[in-house]
Tab-separated table of C-alpha atoms in Angstrom:
chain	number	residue	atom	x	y	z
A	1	UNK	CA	-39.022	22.948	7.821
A	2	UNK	CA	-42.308	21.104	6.946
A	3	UNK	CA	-45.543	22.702	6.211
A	4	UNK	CA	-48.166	21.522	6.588
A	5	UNK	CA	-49.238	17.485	5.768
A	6	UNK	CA	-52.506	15.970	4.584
A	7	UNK	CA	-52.960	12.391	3.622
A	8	UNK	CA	-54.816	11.232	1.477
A	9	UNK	CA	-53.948	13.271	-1.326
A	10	UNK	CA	-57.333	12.012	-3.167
A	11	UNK	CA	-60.241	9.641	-2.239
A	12	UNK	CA	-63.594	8.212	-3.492
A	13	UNK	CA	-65.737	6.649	-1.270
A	14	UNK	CA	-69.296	5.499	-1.713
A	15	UNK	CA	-72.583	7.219	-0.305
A	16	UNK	CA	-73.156	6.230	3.115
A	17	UNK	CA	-69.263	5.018	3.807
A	18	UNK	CA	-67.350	6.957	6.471
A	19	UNK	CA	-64.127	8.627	5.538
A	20	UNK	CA	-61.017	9.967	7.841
A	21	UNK	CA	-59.069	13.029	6.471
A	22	UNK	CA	-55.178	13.314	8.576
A	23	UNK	CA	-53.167	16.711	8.805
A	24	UNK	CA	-49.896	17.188	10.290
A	25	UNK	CA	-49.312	20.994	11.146
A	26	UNK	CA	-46.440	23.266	10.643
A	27	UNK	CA	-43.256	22.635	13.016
A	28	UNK	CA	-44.047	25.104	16.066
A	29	UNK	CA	-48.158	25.938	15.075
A	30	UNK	CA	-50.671	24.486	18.492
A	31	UNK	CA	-53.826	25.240	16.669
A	32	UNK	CA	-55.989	23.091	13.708
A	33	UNK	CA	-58.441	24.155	11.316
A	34	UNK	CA	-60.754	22.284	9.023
A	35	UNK	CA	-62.193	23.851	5.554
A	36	UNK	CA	-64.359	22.668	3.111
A	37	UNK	CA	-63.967	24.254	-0.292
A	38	UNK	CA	-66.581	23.406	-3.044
A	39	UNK	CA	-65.490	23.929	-6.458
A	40	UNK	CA	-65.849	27.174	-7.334
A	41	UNK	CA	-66.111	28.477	-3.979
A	42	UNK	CA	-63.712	29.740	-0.873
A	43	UNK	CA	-62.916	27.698	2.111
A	44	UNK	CA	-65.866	26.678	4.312
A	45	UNK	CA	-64.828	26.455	8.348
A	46	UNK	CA	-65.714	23.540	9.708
A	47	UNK	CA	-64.201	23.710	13.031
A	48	UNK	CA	-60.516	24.421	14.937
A	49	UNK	CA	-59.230	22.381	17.637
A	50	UNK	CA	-56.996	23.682	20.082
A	51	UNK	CA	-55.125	21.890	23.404
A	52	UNK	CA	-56.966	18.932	21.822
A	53	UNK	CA	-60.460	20.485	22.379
A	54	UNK	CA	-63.211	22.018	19.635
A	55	UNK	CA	-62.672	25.429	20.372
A	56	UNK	CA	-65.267	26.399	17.691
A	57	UNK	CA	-67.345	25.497	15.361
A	58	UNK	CA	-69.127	26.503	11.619
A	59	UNK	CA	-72.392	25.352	10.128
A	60	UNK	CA	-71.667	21.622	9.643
A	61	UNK	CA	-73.985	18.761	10.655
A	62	UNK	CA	-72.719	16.563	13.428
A	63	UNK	CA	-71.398	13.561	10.641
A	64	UNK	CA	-68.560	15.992	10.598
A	65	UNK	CA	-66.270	15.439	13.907
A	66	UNK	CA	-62.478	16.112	14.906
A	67	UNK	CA	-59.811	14.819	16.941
A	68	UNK	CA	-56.944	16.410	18.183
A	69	UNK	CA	-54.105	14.473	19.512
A	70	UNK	CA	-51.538	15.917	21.858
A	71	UNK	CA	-49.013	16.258	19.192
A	72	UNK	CA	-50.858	18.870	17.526
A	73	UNK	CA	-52.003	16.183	14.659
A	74	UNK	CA	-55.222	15.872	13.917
A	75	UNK	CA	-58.344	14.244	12.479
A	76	UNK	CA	-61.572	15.017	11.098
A	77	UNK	CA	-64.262	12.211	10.322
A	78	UNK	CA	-67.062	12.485	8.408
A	79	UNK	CA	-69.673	9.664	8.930
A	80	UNK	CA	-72.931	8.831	6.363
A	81	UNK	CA	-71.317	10.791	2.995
A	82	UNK	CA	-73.564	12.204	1.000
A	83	UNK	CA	-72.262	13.813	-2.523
A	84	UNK	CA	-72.934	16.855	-1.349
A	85	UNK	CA	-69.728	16.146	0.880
A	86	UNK	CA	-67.533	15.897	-2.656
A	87	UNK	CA	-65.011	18.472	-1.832
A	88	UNK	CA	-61.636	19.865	-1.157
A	89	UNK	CA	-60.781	19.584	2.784
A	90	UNK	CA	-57.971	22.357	3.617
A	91	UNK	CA	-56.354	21.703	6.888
A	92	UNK	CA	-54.802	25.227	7.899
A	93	UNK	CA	-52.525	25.492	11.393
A	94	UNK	CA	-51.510	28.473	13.393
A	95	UNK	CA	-49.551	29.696	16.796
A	96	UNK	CA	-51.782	32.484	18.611
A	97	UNK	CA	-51.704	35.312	16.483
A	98	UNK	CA	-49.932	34.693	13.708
A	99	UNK	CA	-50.669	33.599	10.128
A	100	UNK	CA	-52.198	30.116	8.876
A	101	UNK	CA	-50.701	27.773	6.724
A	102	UNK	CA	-52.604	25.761	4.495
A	103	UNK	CA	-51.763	22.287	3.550
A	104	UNK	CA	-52.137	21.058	-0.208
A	105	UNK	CA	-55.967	19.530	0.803
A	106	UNK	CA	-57.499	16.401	0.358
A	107	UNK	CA	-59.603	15.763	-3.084
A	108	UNK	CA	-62.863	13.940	-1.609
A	109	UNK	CA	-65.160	12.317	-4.232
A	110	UNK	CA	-68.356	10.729	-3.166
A	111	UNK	CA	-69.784	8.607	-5.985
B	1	UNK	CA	-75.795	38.682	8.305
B	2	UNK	CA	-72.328	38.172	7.713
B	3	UNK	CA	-71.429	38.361	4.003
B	4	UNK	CA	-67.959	38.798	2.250
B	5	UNK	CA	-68.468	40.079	-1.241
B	6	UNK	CA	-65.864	39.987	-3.944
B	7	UNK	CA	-66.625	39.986	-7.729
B	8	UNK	CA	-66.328	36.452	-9.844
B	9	UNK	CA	-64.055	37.112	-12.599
B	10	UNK	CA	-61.683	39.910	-14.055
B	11	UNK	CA	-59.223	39.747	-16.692
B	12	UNK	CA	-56.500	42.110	-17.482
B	13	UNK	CA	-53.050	42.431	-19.600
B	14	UNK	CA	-49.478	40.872	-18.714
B	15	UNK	CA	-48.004	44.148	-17.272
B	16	UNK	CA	-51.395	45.565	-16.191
B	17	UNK	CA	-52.853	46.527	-13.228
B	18	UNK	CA	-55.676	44.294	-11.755
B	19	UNK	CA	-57.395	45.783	-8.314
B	20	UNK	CA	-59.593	43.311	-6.900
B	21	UNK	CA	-62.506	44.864	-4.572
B	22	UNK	CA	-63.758	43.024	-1.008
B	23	UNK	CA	-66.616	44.218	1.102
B	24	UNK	CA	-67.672	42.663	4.125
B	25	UNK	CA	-70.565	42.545	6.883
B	26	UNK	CA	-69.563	40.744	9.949
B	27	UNK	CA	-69.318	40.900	13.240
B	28	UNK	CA	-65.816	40.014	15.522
B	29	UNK	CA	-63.581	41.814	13.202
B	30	UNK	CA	-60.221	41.097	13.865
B	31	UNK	CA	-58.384	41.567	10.830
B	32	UNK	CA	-58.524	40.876	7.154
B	33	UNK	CA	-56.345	38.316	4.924
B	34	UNK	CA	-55.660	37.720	1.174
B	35	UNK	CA	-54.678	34.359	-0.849
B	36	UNK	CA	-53.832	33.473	-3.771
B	37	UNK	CA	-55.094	29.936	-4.330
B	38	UNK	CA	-54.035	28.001	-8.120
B	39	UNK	CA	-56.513	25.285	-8.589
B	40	UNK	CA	-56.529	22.356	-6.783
B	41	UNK	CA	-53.716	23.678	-4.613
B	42	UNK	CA	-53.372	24.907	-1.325
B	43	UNK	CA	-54.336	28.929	-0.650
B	44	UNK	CA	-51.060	30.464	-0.136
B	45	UNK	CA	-50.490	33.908	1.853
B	46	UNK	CA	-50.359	37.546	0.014
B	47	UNK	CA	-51.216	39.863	2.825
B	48	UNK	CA	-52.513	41.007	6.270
B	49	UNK	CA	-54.517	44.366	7.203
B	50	UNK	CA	-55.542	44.863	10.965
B	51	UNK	CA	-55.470	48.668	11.022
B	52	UNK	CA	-56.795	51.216	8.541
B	53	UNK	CA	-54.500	51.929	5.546
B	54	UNK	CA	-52.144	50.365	2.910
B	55	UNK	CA	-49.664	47.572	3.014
B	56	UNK	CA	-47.130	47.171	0.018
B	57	UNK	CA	-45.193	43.990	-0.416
B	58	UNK	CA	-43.410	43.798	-3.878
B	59	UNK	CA	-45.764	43.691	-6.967
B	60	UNK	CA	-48.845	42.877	-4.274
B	61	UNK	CA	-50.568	46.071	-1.814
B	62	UNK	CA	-53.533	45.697	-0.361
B	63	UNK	CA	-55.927	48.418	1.504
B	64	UNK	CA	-58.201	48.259	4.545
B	65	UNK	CA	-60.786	50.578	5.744
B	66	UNK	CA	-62.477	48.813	8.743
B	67	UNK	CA	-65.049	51.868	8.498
B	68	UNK	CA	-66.429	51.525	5.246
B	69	UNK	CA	-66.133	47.358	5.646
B	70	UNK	CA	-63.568	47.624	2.839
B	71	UNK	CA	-60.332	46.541	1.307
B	72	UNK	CA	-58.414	45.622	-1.918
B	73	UNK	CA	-55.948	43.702	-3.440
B	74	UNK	CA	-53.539	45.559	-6.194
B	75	UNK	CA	-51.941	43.736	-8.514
B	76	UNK	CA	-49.048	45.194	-10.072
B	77	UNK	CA	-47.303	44.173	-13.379
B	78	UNK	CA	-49.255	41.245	-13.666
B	79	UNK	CA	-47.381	38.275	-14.770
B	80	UNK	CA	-48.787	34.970	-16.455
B	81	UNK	CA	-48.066	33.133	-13.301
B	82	UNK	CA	-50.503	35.679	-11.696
B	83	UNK	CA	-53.837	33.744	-13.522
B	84	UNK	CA	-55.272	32.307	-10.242
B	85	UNK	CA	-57.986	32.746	-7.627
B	86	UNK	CA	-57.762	35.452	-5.303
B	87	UNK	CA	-59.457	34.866	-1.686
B	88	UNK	CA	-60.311	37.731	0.876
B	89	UNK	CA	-60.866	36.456	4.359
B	90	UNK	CA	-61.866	38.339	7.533
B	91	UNK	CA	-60.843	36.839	10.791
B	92	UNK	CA	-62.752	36.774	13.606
B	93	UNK	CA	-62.219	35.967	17.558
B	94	UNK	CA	-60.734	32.944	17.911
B	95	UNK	CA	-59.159	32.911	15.028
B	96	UNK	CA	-61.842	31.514	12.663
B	97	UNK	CA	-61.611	32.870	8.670
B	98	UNK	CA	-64.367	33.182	6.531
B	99	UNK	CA	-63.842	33.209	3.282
B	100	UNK	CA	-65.465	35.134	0.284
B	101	UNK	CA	-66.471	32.486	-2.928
B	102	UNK	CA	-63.009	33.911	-4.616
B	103	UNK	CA	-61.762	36.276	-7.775
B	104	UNK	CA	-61.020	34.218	-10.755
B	105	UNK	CA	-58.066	36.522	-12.317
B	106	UNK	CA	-56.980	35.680	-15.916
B	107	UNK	CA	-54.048	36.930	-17.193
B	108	UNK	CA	-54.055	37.413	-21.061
B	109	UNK	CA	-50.735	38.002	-23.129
């Protein structure tokens, strides 16, 4: 049974560019959430989608935006990088009350 | 405000005991996680506390008091493999997690 999937693994893009992170959830989980995790620091939430809407939302500017698709995939887009953006993105899924599982993250580098 | 404190850093002795301290101020409690997370890798589940109380689970127990805004993590004969960061997260409605910065745990022989 698969876990959770993130591609890429790592990227660098350039200030300004616009990158697309992909995650895959666990076999059976409805429910997406974004992180951001600075080095050094725990898992910033970005925002969860849920039946393919935002169902909420942390303190990120609107560059960052999300996409579910109807088979529980989803997407999150950040336009106009800025190296403050250089981070690990955790996708975690979920089924109603029960636990998240984290996917391995994608290594963002904005030179 | 809504503020998860843990400390940075602690270091202990293969076969010690390591307890690792989280207090929290939030609002929408519904229930309080801990991960282990080795770097660059993904956080992985320890435990779970909803109600008052402690839950064991092999070497790992951790401890919730939703009155004081409290709980730990126990380590039990710690292990080499145990030199990793340790997350506390509080859920809230709707599932979100926040997440305190992390407990950098090294393991000495």
């Amino acid at each position: 049974d698969a876990g959770v999937t993130q591609s890429p693994t790592h990227l660098i893009k350039t200030r300004g560019q616009q990158v697309t992170l992909r995650c895959s959830p666990k076999s059976g989980h409805d429910t997406v959430s974004w992180y951001q995790q600075a080095l050094g620091q725990g898992p910033q939430f970005i925002f969860q989608y849920y039946e393919e809407e935002e169902r909420q939302r942390g303190n990120f500017p609107d560059r960052f935006s999300g996409h579910q698709f109807p088979n529980y995939s989803s997407e999150l887009n950040v336009n106009a990088l800025w190296l403050g953006d250089s981070a690990l993105y955790l996708c975690a899924s979920s089924f109603s009350t029960d636990g998240y599982t984290f996917g391995s993250g994608t290594r963002l580098t904005v030179v | 405000g809504q503020n998860i404190d843990q400390p940075t850093e602690m270091t202990a002795t293969e076969g010690a005991i390591v307890q690792i301290n989280c207090t929290y101020q939030t609002s929408g409690f519904n229930g309080l996680f801990w991960y282990q997370q080795h770097a660059g890798e993904a956080p992985t589940f320890l435990s779970y506390n909803v109600l008052d109380g402690l839950e064991e689970k092999g070497r790992f127990s951790s401890f919730l008091s939703r009155s004081k805004g409290y709980s730990y993590l126990l380590l039990k004969e710690l292990q080499m493999k145990d030199s990793a960061s340790y997350l506390c997260a509080v859920r809230h409605s709707w599932g979100k997690l926040q997440f305190g910065a992390g407990t950098q745990v090294v393991v000495t022989p």
